[in-house]
mmCIF file of C-alpha atoms and ligand atoms in Angstrom:
data_model
loop_
_atom_site.group_PDB
_atom_site.id
_atom_site.type_symbol
_atom_site.label_atom_id
_atom_site.label_comp_id
_atom_site.label_asym_id
_atom_site.label_seq_id
_atom_site.Cartn_x
_atom_site.Cartn_y
_atom_site.Cartn_z
ATOM 1 C CA MET A 59 -57.404 4.073 -25.195
ATOM 2 C CA MET A 60 -55.643 7.295 -26.033
ATOM 3 C CA SER A 61 -58.256 8.278 -28.533
ATOM 4 C CA GLU A 62 -60.651 8.609 -25.563
ATOM 5 C CA ALA A 63 -58.187 10.778 -23.689
ATOM 6 C CA ILE A 64 -59.128 13.860 -25.690
ATOM 7 C CA PRO A 65 -62.543 14.809 -26.983
ATOM 8 C CA ASN A 66 -63.246 15.806 -30.565
ATOM 9 C CA LEU A 67 -63.198 19.572 -31.065
ATOM 10 C CA SER A 68 -66.353 20.953 -32.567
ATOM 11 C CA ALA A 69 -65.361 24.632 -32.445
ATOM 12 C CA PHE A 70 -61.974 26.264 -33.024
ATOM 13 C CA ASP A 71 -62.589 29.778 -31.673
ATOM 14 C CA ASP A 72 -60.303 31.107 -28.928
ATOM 15 C CA ASN A 73 -62.742 30.368 -26.102
ATOM 16 C CA ALA A 74 -63.308 26.774 -27.171
ATOM 17 C CA LEU A 75 -59.578 26.213 -27.621
ATOM 18 C CA ASP A 76 -58.748 27.764 -24.212
ATOM 19 C CA ARG A 77 -61.273 25.520 -22.510
ATOM 20 C CA ALA A 78 -60.068 22.364 -24.264
ATOM 21 C CA PHE A 79 -56.369 23.016 -23.572
ATOM 22 C CA ALA A 80 -57.026 24.153 -19.981
ATOM 23 C CA ALA A 81 -58.765 20.833 -19.305
ATOM 24 C CA LEU A 82 -55.725 18.899 -20.546
ATOM 25 C CA LYS A 83 -53.331 21.076 -18.531
ATOM 26 C CA GLN A 84 -55.307 20.522 -15.381
ATOM 27 C CA GLN A 85 -55.448 16.798 -15.999
ATOM 28 C CA ALA A 86 -51.683 16.589 -16.573
ATOM 29 C CA GLY A 87 -50.980 18.631 -13.429
ATOM 30 C CA GLU A 88 -53.186 16.386 -11.286
ATOM 31 C CA GLU A 89 -51.633 13.208 -12.638
ATOM 32 C CA ALA A 90 -48.079 14.524 -12.102
ATOM 33 C CA ALA A 91 -48.885 15.547 -8.537
ATOM 34 C CA ALA A 92 -50.147 12.059 -7.756
ATOM 35 C CA LEU A 93 -46.957 10.320 -8.906
ATOM 36 C CA THR A 94 -45.439 8.159 -6.122
ATOM 37 C CA SER A 95 -43.063 5.753 -7.814
ATOM 38 C CA ALA A 96 -40.596 5.357 -10.640
ATOM 39 C CA ASP A 97 -43.069 3.040 -12.394
ATOM 40 C CA GLY A 98 -45.770 5.722 -12.119
ATOM 41 C CA LEU A 99 -43.431 8.264 -13.700
ATOM 42 C CA GLU A 100 -42.715 5.913 -16.597
ATOM 43 C CA ALA A 101 -46.445 5.412 -17.143
ATOM 44 C CA PHE A 102 -46.979 9.214 -17.017
ATOM 45 C CA LYS A 103 -44.303 9.764 -19.667
ATOM 46 C CA LEU A 104 -45.760 7.083 -21.891
ATOM 47 C CA ARG A 105 -49.298 8.397 -21.509
ATOM 48 C CA TRP A 106 -48.442 12.018 -22.291
ATOM 49 C CA LEU A 107 -45.269 11.884 -24.352
ATOM 50 C CA GLY A 108 -45.434 8.435 -25.973
ATOM 51 C CA ARG A 109 -44.541 8.907 -29.635
ATOM 52 C CA LYS A 110 -47.242 6.676 -31.123
ATOM 53 C CA GLN A 111 -50.141 6.882 -28.754
ATOM 54 C CA GLY A 112 -49.268 9.637 -26.305
ATOM 55 C CA ILE A 113 -51.785 12.396 -25.653
ATOM 56 C CA LEU A 114 -49.539 15.064 -27.213
ATOM 57 C CA THR A 115 -49.288 12.999 -30.403
ATOM 58 C CA GLU A 116 -53.049 12.639 -30.341
ATOM 59 C CA VAL A 117 -53.573 16.401 -29.853
ATOM 60 C CA SER A 118 -51.189 17.089 -32.671
ATOM 61 C CA SER A 119 -52.841 14.757 -35.142
ATOM 62 C CA ARG A 120 -56.484 15.395 -34.245
ATOM 63 C CA TRP A 121 -56.660 19.002 -32.977
ATOM 64 C CA LEU A 122 -53.740 20.573 -34.818
ATOM 65 C CA LYS A 123 -53.764 18.763 -38.128
ATOM 66 C CA GLY A 124 -57.614 18.614 -38.030
ATOM 67 C CA ALA A 125 -57.989 22.367 -37.497
ATOM 68 C CA PRO A 126 -59.306 24.575 -40.294
ATOM 69 C CA PRO A 127 -56.465 26.598 -41.873
ATOM 70 C CA GLU A 128 -57.479 29.881 -40.185
ATOM 71 C CA ALA A 129 -57.340 28.262 -36.690
ATOM 72 C CA LYS A 130 -54.034 26.419 -37.157
ATOM 73 C CA LYS A 131 -51.933 29.207 -35.646
ATOM 74 C CA ALA A 132 -54.161 29.520 -32.552
ATOM 75 C CA VAL A 133 -54.135 25.735 -31.985
ATOM 76 C CA GLY A 134 -50.364 25.571 -32.624
ATOM 77 C CA GLU A 135 -49.564 28.219 -29.985
ATOM 78 C CA ARG A 136 -51.682 26.472 -27.351
ATOM 79 C CA PHE A 137 -50.186 23.101 -28.298
ATOM 80 C CA LYS A 138 -46.727 24.497 -27.771
ATOM 81 C CA THR A 139 -47.486 25.746 -24.228
ATOM 82 C CA LEU A 140 -49.183 22.431 -23.354
ATOM 83 C CA LYS A 141 -46.093 20.551 -24.543
ATOM 84 C CA GLU A 142 -43.813 22.791 -22.485
ATOM 85 C CA LEU A 143 -45.942 22.236 -19.395
ATOM 86 C CA ILE A 144 -45.795 18.437 -19.790
ATOM 87 C CA GLU A 145 -42.016 18.596 -20.197
ATOM 88 C CA GLN A 146 -41.728 20.725 -17.068
ATOM 89 C CA LEU A 147 -43.892 18.326 -15.094
ATOM 90 C CA ARG A 148 -41.762 15.401 -16.272
ATOM 91 C CA GLU A 149 -38.529 17.152 -15.373
ATOM 92 C CA ALA A 150 -39.834 18.126 -11.955
ATOM 93 C CA ALA A 151 -40.968 14.550 -11.257
ATOM 94 C CA GLU A 152 -37.633 13.115 -12.390
ATOM 95 C CA GLY A 153 -35.594 15.628 -10.387
ATOM 96 C CA ALA A 154 -37.651 15.080 -7.270
ATOM 97 C CA GLY A 155 -35.886 11.774 -6.631
ATOM 98 C CA PRO A 156 -37.540 8.977 -4.708
ATOM 99 C CA THR A 157 -40.925 9.845 -3.320
ATOM 100 C CA ASP A 158 -41.921 9.354 0.294
ATOM 101 C CA ALA A 159 -43.431 5.976 -0.563
ATOM 102 C CA VAL A 160 -40.210 4.773 -2.181
ATOM 103 C CA LEU A 161 -38.129 6.096 0.714
ATOM 104 C CA ALA A 162 -40.358 4.362 3.209
ATOM 105 C CA ALA A 163 -39.934 1.065 1.369
ATOM 106 C CA GLU A 164 -36.156 1.397 1.327
ATOM 107 C CA ALA A 165 -35.704 2.787 4.822
ATOM 108 C CA ILE A 166 -33.277 1.065 7.190
ATOM 109 C CA ASP A 167 -33.855 0.544 10.856
ATOM 110 C CA ILE A 168 -31.164 2.672 12.474
ATOM 111 C CA THR A 169 -31.839 1.126 15.867
ATOM 112 C CA LEU A 170 -30.404 -2.244 14.704
ATOM 113 C CA PRO A 171 -26.824 -2.944 15.897
ATOM 114 C CA GLY A 172 -24.252 -2.102 13.178
ATOM 115 C CA THR A 173 -21.543 -4.300 11.673
ATOM 116 C CA ARG A 174 -18.356 -3.698 13.649
ATOM 117 C CA ARG A 175 -15.384 -3.239 11.345
ATOM 118 C CA LEU A 176 -11.899 -4.044 12.617
ATOM 119 C CA THR A 177 -9.414 -1.219 12.168
ATOM 120 C CA GLY A 178 -6.217 -2.329 10.436
ATOM 121 C CA ALA A 179 -2.832 -1.430 11.878
ATOM 122 C CA GLU A 180 0.789 -1.745 10.861
ATOM 123 C CA HIS A 181 2.335 -5.059 11.844
ATOM 124 C CA PRO A 182 4.911 -4.468 14.618
ATOM 125 C CA ILE A 183 7.723 -5.700 12.332
ATOM 126 C CA THR A 184 6.637 -3.370 9.517
ATOM 127 C CA ARG A 185 6.454 -0.551 12.031
ATOM 128 C CA THR A 186 9.946 -1.334 13.323
ATOM 129 C CA LEU A 187 11.382 -1.508 9.787
ATOM 130 C CA ASN A 188 9.772 1.854 9.000
ATOM 131 C CA GLU A 189 11.081 3.424 12.203
ATOM 132 C CA ILE A 190 14.636 2.264 11.501
ATOM 133 C CA THR A 191 14.599 3.360 7.863
ATOM 134 C CA SER A 192 13.180 6.768 8.724
ATOM 135 C CA VAL A 193 15.969 7.430 11.248
ATOM 136 C CA PHE A 194 18.478 6.908 8.425
ATOM 137 C CA ALA A 195 16.332 8.706 5.840
ATOM 138 C CA ALA A 196 16.606 11.771 8.084
ATOM 139 C CA LEU A 197 20.413 11.470 7.741
ATOM 140 C CA GLY A 198 20.131 11.562 3.951
ATOM 141 C CA TYR A 199 20.076 7.817 3.312
ATOM 142 C CA SER A 200 17.892 6.474 0.530
ATOM 143 C CA VAL A 201 15.914 3.243 0.899
ATOM 144 C CA GLY A 202 16.587 0.263 -1.361
ATOM 145 C CA VAL A 203 15.321 -3.259 -1.879
ATOM 146 C CA GLY A 204 16.678 -6.417 -3.485
ATOM 147 C CA PRO A 205 15.439 -9.891 -4.446
ATOM 148 C CA GLU A 206 14.667 -12.510 -1.793
ATOM 149 C CA VAL A 207 15.638 -15.292 -4.186
ATOM 150 C CA GLU A 208 19.303 -14.518 -4.729
ATOM 151 C CA THR A 209 22.258 -16.076 -6.530
ATOM 152 C CA ASP A 210 25.150 -17.671 -4.702
ATOM 153 C CA PHE A 211 27.329 -14.934 -6.238
ATOM 154 C CA TYR A 212 25.520 -12.013 -4.604
ATOM 155 C CA ASN A 213 24.690 -13.722 -1.313
ATOM 156 C CA PHE A 214 28.171 -15.183 -0.753
ATOM 157 C CA GLU A 215 30.864 -14.896 -3.409
ATOM 158 C CA CYS A 216 31.030 -11.130 -3.880
ATOM 159 C CA MET A 217 30.576 -10.680 -0.131
ATOM 160 C CA ASN A 218 33.942 -12.382 0.243
ATOM 161 C CA PHE A 219 32.741 -15.631 1.785
ATOM 162 C CA PRO A 220 35.556 -18.073 1.085
ATOM 163 C CA PRO A 221 34.637 -21.522 -0.262
ATOM 164 C CA GLY A 222 33.622 -23.823 2.560
ATOM 165 C CA HIS A 223 32.541 -20.979 4.863
ATOM 166 C CA PRO A 224 29.975 -22.420 7.343
ATOM 167 C CA ALA A 225 27.242 -20.013 6.172
ATOM 168 C CA ARG A 226 27.361 -21.625 2.722
ATOM 169 C CA ASP A 227 26.584 -24.962 4.319
ATOM 170 C CA THR A 228 23.179 -26.293 3.249
ATOM 171 C CA GLN A 229 22.457 -26.638 6.967
ATOM 172 C CA ASP A 230 22.188 -22.852 7.149
ATOM 173 C CA THR A 231 21.080 -21.863 3.678
ATOM 174 C CA LEU A 232 17.815 -22.798 2.006
ATOM 175 C CA VAL A 233 18.697 -23.499 -1.628
ATOM 176 C CA ILE A 234 16.401 -23.833 -4.624
ATOM 177 C CA ALA A 235 16.238 -27.459 -5.816
ATOM 178 C CA ASN A 236 17.634 -28.878 -9.093
ATOM 179 C CA GLN A 237 20.390 -26.301 -9.743
ATOM 180 C CA GLU A 238 23.315 -28.726 -9.782
ATOM 181 C CA ARG A 239 23.983 -28.271 -13.486
ATOM 182 C CA ARG A 240 24.520 -24.524 -13.102
ATOM 183 C CA PRO A 241 27.885 -23.036 -12.106
ATOM 184 C CA LEU A 242 27.962 -22.475 -8.319
ATOM 185 C CA ARG A 243 27.817 -18.680 -8.580
ATOM 186 C CA ASP A 244 24.554 -18.793 -10.579
ATOM 187 C CA ARG A 245 22.707 -21.198 -8.294
ATOM 188 C CA LEU A 246 19.639 -19.743 -6.616
ATOM 189 C CA LEU A 247 18.987 -19.648 -2.893
ATOM 190 C CA LEU A 248 16.882 -17.751 -0.373
ATOM 191 C CA ARG A 249 19.124 -14.907 0.753
ATOM 192 C CA THR A 250 20.457 -15.433 4.245
ATOM 193 C CA HIS A 251 21.075 -11.714 4.859
ATOM 194 C CA THR A 252 20.372 -8.347 3.204
ATOM 195 C CA SER A 253 24.082 -7.741 2.507
ATOM 196 C CA PRO A 254 23.852 -8.825 -1.197
ATOM 197 C CA VAL A 255 21.909 -5.602 -1.827
ATOM 198 C CA GLN A 256 25.113 -3.709 -0.934
ATOM 199 C CA MET A 257 26.696 -5.087 -4.119
ATOM 200 C CA ARG A 258 23.566 -4.666 -6.224
ATOM 201 C CA THR A 259 23.503 -0.999 -5.164
ATOM 202 C CA MET A 260 27.193 -0.358 -5.874
ATOM 203 C CA GLU A 261 26.951 -2.018 -9.295
ATOM 204 C CA ARG A 262 24.127 0.374 -10.168
ATOM 205 C CA GLN A 263 25.630 3.633 -8.948
ATOM 206 C CA PRO A 264 29.100 5.101 -8.414
ATOM 207 C CA PRO A 265 30.015 6.546 -4.992
ATOM 208 C CA PRO A 266 28.921 8.396 -2.911
ATOM 209 C CA VAL A 267 26.337 5.910 -1.597
ATOM 210 C CA ARG A 268 24.168 6.170 1.487
ATOM 211 C CA ILE A 269 21.470 3.522 1.569
ATOM 212 C CA VAL A 270 19.399 1.455 4.010
ATOM 213 C CA ILE A 271 17.834 -1.799 2.888
ATOM 214 C CA PRO A 272 15.004 -3.377 4.888
ATOM 215 C CA GLY A 273 14.063 -6.909 3.856
ATOM 216 C CA LYS A 274 13.128 -10.488 4.574
ATOM 217 C CA VAL A 275 15.790 -13.168 4.898
ATOM 218 C CA HIS A 276 15.733 -16.941 5.424
ATOM 219 C CA ARG A 277 17.971 -19.452 7.178
ATOM 220 C CA ASN A 278 17.598 -23.166 7.655
ATOM 221 C CA GLU A 279 17.371 -22.887 11.440
ATOM 222 C CA ALA A 280 15.231 -24.472 14.125
ATOM 223 C CA ASP A 281 12.683 -21.995 15.473
ATOM 224 C CA ASP A 282 12.913 -21.124 19.164
ATOM 225 C CA ALA A 283 11.977 -18.159 21.356
ATOM 226 C CA THR A 284 14.602 -15.892 19.775
ATOM 227 C CA HIS A 285 15.280 -17.528 16.383
ATOM 228 C CA SER A 286 13.067 -17.877 13.341
ATOM 229 C CA SER A 287 13.856 -19.444 9.961
ATOM 230 C CA THR A 288 12.324 -16.334 8.314
ATOM 231 C CA PHE A 289 13.138 -12.958 9.794
ATOM 232 C CA HIS A 290 13.919 -9.374 8.770
ATOM 233 C CA GLN A 291 17.074 -7.311 8.628
ATOM 234 C CA VAL A 292 17.958 -3.721 7.901
ATOM 235 C CA GLU A 293 21.231 -3.307 6.044
ATOM 236 C CA GLY A 294 23.120 -0.037 5.820
ATOM 237 C CA LEU A 295 25.900 1.072 3.502
ATOM 238 C CA CYS A 296 27.800 4.349 3.316
ATOM 239 C CA VAL A 297 30.613 4.842 0.788
ATOM 240 C CA ASP A 298 32.464 8.081 0.045
ATOM 241 C CA THR A 299 35.951 9.546 0.219
ATOM 242 C CA ASN A 300 37.487 9.598 3.718
ATOM 243 C CA ILE A 301 34.819 7.557 5.504
ATOM 244 C CA THR A 302 36.319 6.301 8.758
ATOM 245 C CA PHE A 303 35.394 4.107 11.684
ATOM 246 C CA SER A 304 34.484 7.305 13.584
ATOM 247 C CA ASP A 305 31.786 7.994 11.004
ATOM 248 C CA LEU A 306 30.449 4.474 11.570
ATOM 249 C CA LYS A 307 30.418 4.941 15.351
ATOM 250 C CA GLY A 308 28.884 8.410 15.205
ATOM 251 C CA THR A 309 26.165 7.371 12.755
ATOM 252 C CA LEU A 310 25.132 4.262 14.692
ATOM 253 C CA ASP A 311 25.293 6.032 18.057
ATOM 254 C CA HIS A 312 22.980 8.738 16.735
ATOM 255 C CA ALA A 313 20.635 6.121 15.217
ATOM 256 C CA MET A 314 20.378 4.168 18.494
ATOM 257 C CA LYS A 315 19.583 7.333 20.439
ATOM 258 C CA ALA A 316 16.890 8.179 17.896
ATOM 259 C CA LEU A 317 15.427 4.661 18.170
ATOM 260 C CA PHE A 318 15.689 3.978 21.905
ATOM 261 C CA GLY A 319 16.015 7.381 23.576
ATOM 262 C CA SER A 320 18.801 9.899 24.086
ATOM 263 C CA SER A 321 20.208 8.263 27.248
ATOM 264 C CA VAL A 322 21.168 5.065 25.403
ATOM 265 C CA LYS A 323 24.921 4.406 25.105
ATOM 266 C CA THR A 324 26.721 2.307 22.499
ATOM 267 C CA ARG A 325 29.960 0.314 22.553
ATOM 268 C CA PHE A 326 31.801 -1.696 19.916
ATOM 269 C CA PHE A 327 33.582 -5.056 20.172
ATOM 270 C CA PRO A 328 35.878 -6.688 17.642
ATOM 271 C CA SER A 329 34.078 -9.288 15.579
ATOM 272 C CA PHE A 330 34.321 -11.000 12.218
ATOM 273 C CA PHE A 331 32.357 -10.745 8.988
ATOM 274 C CA PRO A 332 33.950 -11.748 5.664
ATOM 275 C CA PHE A 333 32.775 -8.520 3.990
ATOM 276 C CA THR A 334 34.017 -5.996 6.571
ATOM 277 C CA GLU A 335 37.487 -5.313 7.927
ATOM 278 C CA PRO A 336 37.721 -4.394 10.723
ATOM 279 C CA SER A 337 34.385 -5.815 11.886
ATOM 280 C CA ALA A 338 32.511 -5.120 15.101
ATOM 281 C CA ASP A 339 29.495 -6.114 17.122
ATOM 282 C CA MET A 340 27.686 -3.127 18.534
ATOM 283 C CA GLN A 341 26.005 -3.233 21.915
ATOM 284 C CA ILE A 342 23.645 -0.722 23.492
ATOM 285 C CA SER A 343 23.224 -0.061 27.191
ATOM 286 C CA CYS A 344 20.293 -2.151 28.452
ATOM 287 C CA ILE A 345 17.073 -0.241 27.784
ATOM 288 C CA PHE A 346 15.317 -2.076 30.640
ATOM 289 C CA CYS A 347 17.686 -1.323 33.530
ATOM 290 C CA GLY A 348 19.594 1.633 32.097
ATOM 291 C CA GLY A 349 22.861 -0.306 32.326
ATOM 292 C CA LYS A 350 22.684 -1.375 35.988
ATOM 293 C CA GLY A 351 22.224 -5.064 35.158
ATOM 294 C CA CYS A 352 18.977 -7.058 35.058
ATOM 295 C CA ARG A 353 17.590 -10.415 33.912
ATOM 296 C CA LYS A 354 17.041 -9.127 30.345
ATOM 297 C CA CYS A 355 20.713 -8.175 29.878
ATOM 298 C CA LYS A 356 21.934 -11.157 31.907
ATOM 299 C CA GLN A 357 23.216 -8.709 34.544
ATOM 300 C CA SER A 358 25.756 -7.281 32.082
ATOM 301 C CA GLY A 359 24.058 -3.922 31.520
ATOM 302 C CA TRP A 360 24.544 -4.291 27.749
ATOM 303 C CA ILE A 361 22.580 -5.826 24.873
ATOM 304 C CA GLU A 362 24.120 -6.938 21.575
ATOM 305 C CA LEU A 363 22.292 -5.349 18.685
ATOM 306 C CA LEU A 364 24.021 -5.439 15.328
ATOM 307 C CA GLY A 365 27.023 -6.351 13.214
ATOM 308 C CA CYS A 366 29.045 -3.698 11.398
ATOM 309 C CA GLY A 367 32.438 -2.768 10.035
ATOM 310 C CA MET A 368 34.453 -1.022 7.350
ATOM 311 C CA VAL A 369 33.753 -2.391 3.862
ATOM 312 C CA ASP A 370 36.444 -4.945 2.971
ATOM 313 C CA PRO A 371 38.642 -3.900 -0.030
ATOM 314 C CA ALA A 372 37.847 -7.312 -1.571
ATOM 315 C CA VAL A 373 34.166 -6.285 -1.744
ATOM 316 C CA PHE A 374 35.069 -2.992 -3.441
ATOM 317 C CA ALA A 375 37.135 -4.989 -5.944
ATOM 318 C CA PHE A 376 33.991 -6.901 -6.989
ATOM 319 C CA ALA A 377 32.042 -3.624 -7.293
ATOM 320 C CA ALA A 378 34.866 -2.069 -9.348
ATOM 321 C CA GLU A 379 34.349 -4.729 -12.032
ATOM 322 C CA LYS A 380 31.176 -2.857 -13.008
ATOM 323 C CA GLN A 381 31.838 0.581 -11.481
ATOM 324 C CA PRO A 382 35.578 1.450 -11.608
ATOM 325 C CA ALA A 383 35.036 4.346 -9.190
ATOM 326 C CA TYR A 384 34.974 1.825 -6.325
ATOM 327 C CA ASP A 385 38.737 1.923 -6.120
ATOM 328 C CA PRO A 386 39.648 0.976 -2.523
ATOM 329 C CA LYS A 387 42.638 3.299 -2.733
ATOM 330 C CA LYS A 388 40.377 6.295 -3.284
ATOM 331 C CA ILE A 389 37.199 5.532 -1.385
ATOM 332 C CA SER A 390 36.172 3.852 1.833
ATOM 333 C CA GLY A 391 32.925 2.973 3.536
ATOM 334 C CA PHE A 392 31.125 1.279 6.368
ATOM 335 C CA ALA A 393 28.251 -1.208 6.501
ATOM 336 C CA PHE A 394 25.981 -2.536 9.206
ATOM 337 C CA GLY A 395 23.178 -5.043 9.532
ATOM 338 C CA MET A 396 20.593 -5.541 12.256
ATOM 339 C CA GLY A 397 17.761 -7.948 12.955
ATOM 340 C CA ALA A 398 14.368 -6.221 13.040
ATOM 341 C CA GLU A 399 12.668 -8.900 15.173
ATOM 342 C CA ARG A 400 15.222 -8.600 17.948
ATOM 343 C CA ILE A 401 14.753 -4.823 18.029
ATOM 344 C CA ALA A 402 10.953 -5.113 17.951
ATOM 345 C CA MET A 403 11.052 -7.697 20.775
ATOM 346 C CA MET A 404 13.036 -5.289 22.881
ATOM 347 C CA LYS A 405 10.973 -2.222 22.063
ATOM 348 C CA TYR A 406 7.625 -3.901 22.696
ATOM 349 C CA GLY A 407 8.616 -6.383 25.413
ATOM 350 C CA VAL A 408 7.833 -9.482 23.321
ATOM 351 C CA SER A 409 9.413 -12.644 24.735
ATOM 352 C CA ASP A 410 8.612 -15.108 21.916
ATOM 353 C CA ILE A 411 9.609 -14.263 18.330
ATOM 354 C CA GLY A 412 6.948 -16.674 17.005
ATOM 355 C CA GLN A 413 4.216 -14.235 18.095
ATOM 356 C CA PHE A 414 5.099 -12.039 15.121
ATOM 357 C CA TYR A 415 4.146 -14.684 12.582
ATOM 358 C CA VAL A 416 1.091 -16.582 13.850
ATOM 359 C CA GLY A 417 -1.455 -13.843 13.132
ATOM 360 C CA ASP A 418 -3.074 -14.041 16.577
ATOM 361 C CA MET A 419 -5.435 -11.070 16.816
ATOM 362 C CA ARG A 420 -5.056 -10.886 20.604
ATOM 363 C CA PHE A 421 -1.359 -10.154 20.044
ATOM 364 C CA LEU A 422 -1.611 -7.988 16.921
ATOM 365 C CA GLY A 423 -4.587 -6.026 18.320
ATOM 366 C CA GLN A 424 -2.280 -4.505 20.937
ATOM 367 C CA PHE A 425 -0.477 -2.590 18.180
ATOM 368 C CA ALA A 426 -3.674 -1.131 16.645
HETATM 369 C C1 FA5 B 987 24.586 -10.696 9.218
HETATM 370 O O1 FA5 B 987 23.611 -11.247 8.704
HETATM 371 C C2 FA5 B 987 25.404 -9.670 8.556
HETATM 372 N N1 FA5 B 987 25.025 -9.618 7.169
HETATM 373 C C3 FA5 B 987 25.272 -8.320 9.244
HETATM 374 C C4 FA5 B 987 26.256 -7.304 8.776
HETATM 375 C C5 FA5 B 987 25.938 -6.442 7.751
HETATM 376 C C6 FA5 B 987 27.538 -7.209 9.382
HETATM 377 C C7 FA5 B 987 26.881 -5.475 7.306
HETATM 378 C C8 FA5 B 987 28.449 -6.267 8.965
HETATM 379 C C9 FA5 B 987 28.112 -5.421 7.930
HETATM 380 P P1 FA5 B 987 24.228 -11.935 11.511
HETATM 381 O O2 FA5 B 987 24.237 -13.306 10.966
HETATM 382 O O3 FA5 B 987 24.855 -11.715 12.843
HETATM 383 O O4 FA5 B 987 24.927 -10.889 10.500
HETATM 384 O O5 FA5 B 987 22.717 -11.421 11.594
HETATM 385 C C10 FA5 B 987 22.401 -10.079 11.872
HETATM 386 C C11 FA5 B 987 21.234 -9.984 12.863
HETATM 387 O O6 FA5 B 987 20.133 -10.753 12.392
HETATM 388 C C12 FA5 B 987 21.542 -10.567 14.230
HETATM 389 O O7 FA5 B 987 22.163 -9.598 15.043
HETATM 390 C C13 FA5 B 987 20.172 -10.897 14.750
HETATM 391 O O8 FA5 B 987 19.558 -9.756 15.316
HETATM 392 C C14 FA5 B 987 19.422 -11.252 13.495
HETATM 393 N N2 FA5 B 987 19.245 -12.693 13.375
HETATM 394 C C15 FA5 B 987 20.155 -13.617 12.980
HETATM 395 N N3 FA5 B 987 19.607 -14.848 12.945
HETATM 396 C C16 FA5 B 987 18.317 -14.710 13.333
HETATM 397 C C17 FA5 B 987 17.215 -15.605 13.487
HETATM 398 N N4 FA5 B 987 17.315 -16.882 13.216
HETATM 399 N N5 FA5 B 987 16.022 -15.105 13.885
HETATM 400 C C18 FA5 B 987 15.902 -13.778 14.133
HETATM 401 N N6 FA5 B 987 16.881 -12.879 14.006
HETATM 402 C C19 FA5 B 987 18.092 -13.333 13.605
#
């Protein structure tokens, strides 16, 4: 087929050569202009540039090689410009992108309704954890994490829970099965609070320590409107020289004002935790009635929010086994722990804790 694409040359003078090459140039230009598809472009390249049977190969072997020696230079120059033209046409066609015909075939109907994408949002518990941690981050606290599957040692023993303490009871703690052959302190359980991360932190670094630890905890409890067997806590620990109960009160009072508004008041009641001495429960003035008394605060004007206290010397003694600088004679500290769900329920007016876990879009969508 290609042999018919170019005629035989009978004369090799300039005029004859100009005419012959001009005819090919015109032909190539017309064919390139008519290209409408990627397939057409491929065919054009094959027809003109194909190595075995392309027209340029044909011109080279029949017109150039077949030329008498005195005409070779004249044919060669014209061949070169023809080749350049074909290359330019190819490049232009390739760079032009899809032609109108291709675009028309691929066009979408913009009048069709689109696919509505749901916008993701932070889960209210995640948001609450972030809000609490950022209040303390602004006070220079760092943020830490610890394992959810914990040993009896970290969850209980080093936190000064005496043997037989009710929280060790399997009624309250979810333990990992088949651990009976291990010593008690190595047995695994689902941590019941974030307090074990206090010890993990102190074992890693000498004082001073200022850290908040958000995390998930588990207890073997029946679910009801205000209790869940899986919930979240934020732990706090501050250890340095001369840390007093006033520092604890000042820090938590500031944090509550940052979380709930500057008019919120705090008060502290004696309480008990094995790992703090003295221990306290902290209450805030009711954020619903401002302290006057309402149904939410059971007419008391106050809402209990967290447990706290000064770190018990017995806890420092465990830390000192790995970090001698935790000498209770030289340093002191306070710790606190709060439930994130309870705070989120208050902040967002949620009356059933279970709403946080069921993944109901009608509930979660309100936080988007
Ligand atoms: C503790 O867990 C202590 N580790 C807190 C602490 C840390 C005290 C450091 C002193 C120093 P408690 O068992 O009270 O304490 O739990 C703390 C908070 O977790 C409670 O105030 C409550 O808000 C939340 N909480 C407890 N049980 C549940 C539950 N079943 N569902 C949802 N929230 C709960």
